[in-house]
XYZ file of N, CA and C in Angstrom:
369
model
N 77.882 75.076 88.405
C 77.194 74.593 87.209
C 77.707 73.228 86.836
N 77.104 72.631 85.813
C 77.473 71.283 85.362
C 77.773 71.312 83.887
N 78.801 70.580 83.496
C 79.181 70.456 82.078
C 78.758 69.062 81.615
N 78.134 69.028 80.426
C 77.606 67.773 79.885
C 78.257 67.459 78.528
N 78.640 66.200 78.340
C 79.251 65.777 77.102
C 78.583 64.489 76.643
N 77.968 64.566 75.463
C 77.287 63.392 74.901
C 78.242 62.583 74.026
N 77.968 61.329 73.936
C 78.740 60.435 73.045
C 77.858 59.260 72.666
N 78.303 58.508 71.652
C 77.563 57.296 71.304
C 76.738 57.377 70.041
N 76.662 58.556 69.445
C 75.898 58.651 68.215
C 76.611 57.973 67.071
N 75.926 57.892 65.912
C 76.500 57.275 64.756
C 75.456 56.925 63.727
N 75.855 56.110 62.759
C 74.989 55.648 61.682
C 74.524 54.253 61.986
N 73.243 54.018 61.890
C 72.673 52.669 62.145
C 71.551 52.432 61.154
N 71.324 51.193 60.857
C 70.211 50.819 59.954
C 68.892 50.810 60.739
N 67.829 51.038 60.032
C 66.494 50.971 60.642
C 66.322 49.629 61.355
N 65.764 49.689 62.546
C 65.585 48.515 63.357
C 66.747 48.248 64.325
N 67.826 48.963 64.139
C 69.007 48.797 64.966
C 68.912 49.548 66.299
N 70.030 49.512 67.022
C 70.060 50.128 68.367
C 71.324 50.977 68.509
N 71.226 51.945 69.380
C 72.330 52.740 69.795
C 72.169 53.095 71.251
N 73.298 53.282 71.943
C 73.246 53.725 73.333
C 74.007 55.016 73.410
N 73.332 56.079 73.811
C 73.982 57.374 73.993
C 74.353 57.539 75.457
N 75.469 58.211 75.683
C 75.898 58.530 77.024
C 75.993 60.042 77.217
N 75.792 60.473 78.418
C 75.897 61.890 78.776
C 76.737 61.964 80.054
N 77.997 62.307 79.880
C 78.899 62.379 81.039
C 78.901 63.814 81.594
N 78.750 63.894 82.905
C 78.685 65.204 83.561
C 79.891 65.440 84.443
N 80.252 66.693 84.528
C 81.320 67.112 85.431
C 80.877 68.435 86.054
N 81.473 68.711 87.211
C 81.104 69.942 87.875
C 80.363 69.607 89.167
N 79.253 70.249 89.403
C 78.523 70.063 90.649
C 77.913 68.674 90.767
N 77.437 68.349 91.908
C 76.926 67.036 92.260
C 75.857 66.632 91.262
N 76.164 65.552 90.533
C 75.291 65.076 89.445
C 73.916 64.726 89.990
N 73.842 64.177 91.161
C 72.521 63.702 91.682
C 71.588 64.862 92.012
N 72.033 66.094 91.941
C 71.139 67.241 92.180
C 70.268 67.510 90.992
N 70.614 66.964 89.811
C 69.999 67.387 88.579
C 69.048 66.374 87.991
N 67.895 66.898 87.533
C 67.050 66.164 86.593
C 67.760 66.145 85.262
N 67.780 65.004 84.576
C 68.409 64.890 83.264
C 67.358 64.591 82.212
N 67.587 65.153 81.037
C 66.665 64.926 79.938
C 67.422 64.750 78.636
N 66.773 64.114 77.674
C 67.256 64.041 76.320
C 66.254 64.746 75.382
N 66.801 65.550 74.521
C 66.025 66.206 73.472
C 66.645 65.779 72.139
N 65.923 65.953 71.069
C 66.565 65.826 69.765
C 66.091 66.944 68.840
N 66.922 67.167 67.812
C 66.610 68.190 66.840
C 66.916 67.664 65.430
N 65.860 67.464 64.663
C 65.990 67.009 63.285
C 66.238 68.227 62.395
N 66.803 68.040 61.231
C 67.087 69.158 60.316
C 65.820 69.948 60.015
N 65.910 71.262 60.174
C 64.766 72.150 59.868
C 63.703 72.158 60.897
N 63.897 71.444 62.023
C 62.864 71.395 63.071
C 63.391 71.956 64.374
N 62.478 72.242 65.265
C 62.849 72.744 66.593
C 63.325 71.595 67.463
N 64.129 71.932 68.435
C 64.588 70.940 69.385
C 63.368 70.445 70.224
N 63.258 69.165 70.410
C 62.070 68.616 71.027
C 62.420 67.659 72.174
N 61.619 67.704 73.227
C 61.817 66.833 74.362
C 61.505 65.376 74.029
N 62.317 64.456 74.536
C 62.058 63.036 74.328
C 61.752 62.323 75.657
N 62.613 62.544 76.644
C 62.531 61.745 77.874
C 63.326 62.445 78.953
N 62.922 62.162 80.193
C 63.659 62.730 81.339
C 63.649 61.729 82.490
N 64.583 61.950 83.421
C 64.702 61.063 84.584
C 64.954 61.933 85.812
N 64.315 61.568 86.909
C 64.442 62.377 88.126
C 65.828 62.225 88.722
N 66.087 63.041 89.763
C 67.399 63.028 90.380
C 67.809 61.660 90.910
N 66.837 60.991 91.496
C 67.128 59.661 92.097
C 67.114 58.564 91.045
N 66.486 58.817 89.917
C 66.335 57.799 88.905
C 65.081 56.965 89.038
N 64.303 57.258 90.065
C 63.101 56.422 90.292
C 61.953 56.786 89.364
N 61.962 58.000 88.831
C 60.889 58.419 87.925
C 61.401 58.752 86.553
N 60.703 58.267 85.539
C 61.074 58.549 84.151
C 59.829 59.009 83.381
N 60.080 59.725 82.301
C 58.977 60.294 81.507
C 59.425 60.192 80.040
N 58.462 59.837 79.192
C 58.743 59.675 77.772
C 57.630 60.310 76.948
N 58.020 60.836 75.781
C 56.965 61.196 74.836
C 56.467 59.929 74.168
N 55.266 59.999 73.677
C 54.589 58.811 73.150
C 55.406 58.155 72.046
N 56.054 58.947 71.230
C 56.712 58.406 70.033
C 57.927 57.500 70.357
N 58.435 57.595 71.582
C 59.590 56.751 71.921
C 59.298 55.752 73.029
N 58.101 55.777 73.580
C 57.731 54.807 74.615
C 57.848 53.382 74.055
N 58.494 52.530 74.839
C 58.699 51.133 74.414
C 59.895 50.920 73.540
N 60.488 52.002 73.023
C 61.682 51.871 72.168
C 62.906 52.460 72.867
N 62.759 53.564 73.568
C 63.879 54.234 74.203
C 63.806 54.050 75.715
N 64.950 53.973 76.362
C 65.017 53.866 77.814
C 66.080 54.798 78.348
N 65.658 55.686 79.240
C 66.615 56.599 79.901
C 67.040 55.994 81.251
N 68.252 56.173 81.597
C 68.767 55.696 82.886
C 69.894 56.623 83.330
N 70.322 56.412 84.555
C 71.443 57.235 85.060
C 72.190 56.423 86.116
N 73.476 56.762 86.222
C 74.341 56.189 87.237
C 74.940 57.369 87.988
N 74.391 57.668 89.131
C 74.858 58.833 89.878
C 76.285 58.675 90.378
N 76.690 57.470 90.631
C 78.048 57.236 91.100
C 79.067 57.547 89.979
N 78.647 57.353 88.734
C 79.502 57.600 87.593
C 79.234 58.946 86.921
N 78.244 59.690 87.472
C 77.878 60.974 86.912
C 77.558 60.889 85.399
N 76.822 59.888 85.057
C 76.521 59.627 83.637
C 75.047 59.246 83.475
N 74.453 59.779 82.435
C 73.108 59.374 82.027
C 73.199 58.653 80.680
N 72.214 57.850 80.420
C 72.208 57.028 79.222
C 70.870 57.109 78.515
N 70.918 56.903 77.194
C 69.684 56.746 76.422
C 69.875 55.524 75.542
N 69.198 54.473 75.908
C 69.201 53.258 75.092
C 68.102 53.369 74.050
N 68.477 53.311 72.790
C 67.501 53.500 71.711
C 67.451 52.200 70.889
N 66.291 51.562 70.901
C 66.072 50.337 70.124
C 65.027 50.576 69.041
N 64.964 49.637 68.134
C 63.992 49.699 67.033
C 64.004 51.070 66.368
N 65.196 51.539 66.064
C 65.341 52.882 65.500
C 64.683 52.996 64.121
N 64.165 54.181 63.853
C 63.452 54.463 62.587
C 64.170 55.612 61.908
N 64.027 55.724 60.577
C 64.651 56.837 59.885
C 64.231 58.204 60.460
N 63.003 58.305 60.928
C 62.544 59.577 61.515
C 63.202 59.889 62.852
N 63.960 58.959 63.406
C 64.732 59.245 64.624
C 66.036 60.018 64.315
N 66.333 60.154 63.007
C 67.556 60.839 62.622
C 67.518 62.296 63.116
N 68.526 62.653 63.892
C 68.564 63.961 64.535
C 69.866 64.127 65.300
N 70.094 65.335 65.784
C 71.132 65.554 66.782
C 70.502 65.381 68.175
N 71.126 64.588 69.002
C 70.562 64.296 70.320
C 71.345 65.074 71.387
N 70.601 65.754 72.238
C 71.184 66.598 73.268
C 70.789 66.100 74.662
N 71.740 66.143 75.542
C 71.502 65.919 76.961
C 71.341 67.270 77.608
N 70.442 67.351 78.599
C 70.179 68.613 79.289
C 69.962 68.341 80.762
N 70.232 69.342 81.596
C 70.112 69.187 83.032
C 69.465 70.411 83.657
N 68.756 70.158 84.746
C 68.143 71.234 85.503
C 68.020 70.758 86.941
N 67.937 71.703 87.844
C 67.623 71.334 89.235
C 66.100 71.269 89.388
N 65.656 70.606 90.422
C 64.224 70.529 90.658
C 63.570 69.414 89.870
N 62.252 69.493 89.806
C 61.443 68.431 89.264
C 61.550 68.327 87.735
N 61.085 67.192 87.202
C 61.108 66.983 85.753
C 60.130 67.891 85.067
N 60.619 68.570 84.011
C 59.787 69.356 83.174
C 60.161 69.033 81.738
N 59.298 69.432 80.785
C 59.535 68.988 79.413
C 59.815 70.093 78.465
N 59.835 71.327 78.887
C 60.071 72.437 77.963
C 61.552 72.742 77.809
N 61.920 73.097 76.617
C 63.280 73.464 76.284
C 63.849 74.487 77.293
N 63.095 75.533 77.512
C 63.559 76.639 78.337
C 63.717 76.333 79.798
N 63.203 75.178 80.252
C 63.323 74.821 81.638
C 64.700 74.275 82.021
N 65.467 73.933 81.007
C 66.765 73.301 81.253
C 67.872 74.338 81.122
N 68.785 74.301 82.109
C 69.801 75.308 82.230
C 71.129 74.913 81.583
N 71.390 73.639 81.495
C 72.691 73.159 81.009
C 72.463 72.186 79.872
N 73.328 72.297 78.870
C 73.226 71.516 77.655
C 74.561 70.976 77.220
N 74.519 69.801 76.603
C 75.707 69.278 75.947
C 75.773 69.810 74.528
N 76.811 69.388 73.808
C 77.048 69.890 72.450
C 76.259 69.106 71.425
N 75.734 67.957 71.824
C 74.950 67.139 70.932
C 75.747 66.039 70.259
N 75.054 64.980 69.879
C 75.664 63.896 69.127
C 74.719 63.472 68.030
N 75.257 63.272 66.834
C 74.430 62.977 65.628
C 74.057 61.529 65.623
N 72.763 61.276 65.393
C 72.254 59.918 65.174
C 71.624 59.918 63.760
N 72.069 59.001 62.960
C 71.510 58.852 61.600
C 71.028 57.451 61.404
N 69.755 57.294 61.056
C 69.147 56.002 60.861
C 68.840 55.841 59.368
N 69.452 54.869 58.748
C 69.213 54.671 57.307
C 68.093 53.655 57.106
N 67.375 53.862 56.006
C 66.241 52.960 55.677
C 66.680 51.752 54.882
């Protein structure tokens, strides 16, 4: 299995940027599709973006297209989420998740999860 640890969250003003990291340990990182989800207070955890094992394919929900960028460094066993032009509605706990096989967007498709990192965007 793989263990995931997120970092990089914090408090930022609207319009600002943050870069989240997801460090993996355990089995070969390049075997896994990686995704980022977020969960706002009182809401269900929701898919944001994912990246294929090789990093050649990425997928985004409409609300973050053009603002967020997912990437990965298989040599460093780390995935990243660069978040620009942040909005107060981006305030949430952000989770990294991993699965083998192709990119999927449902919560239940992912087998491994990090503990989450809080992102707060002030207006």
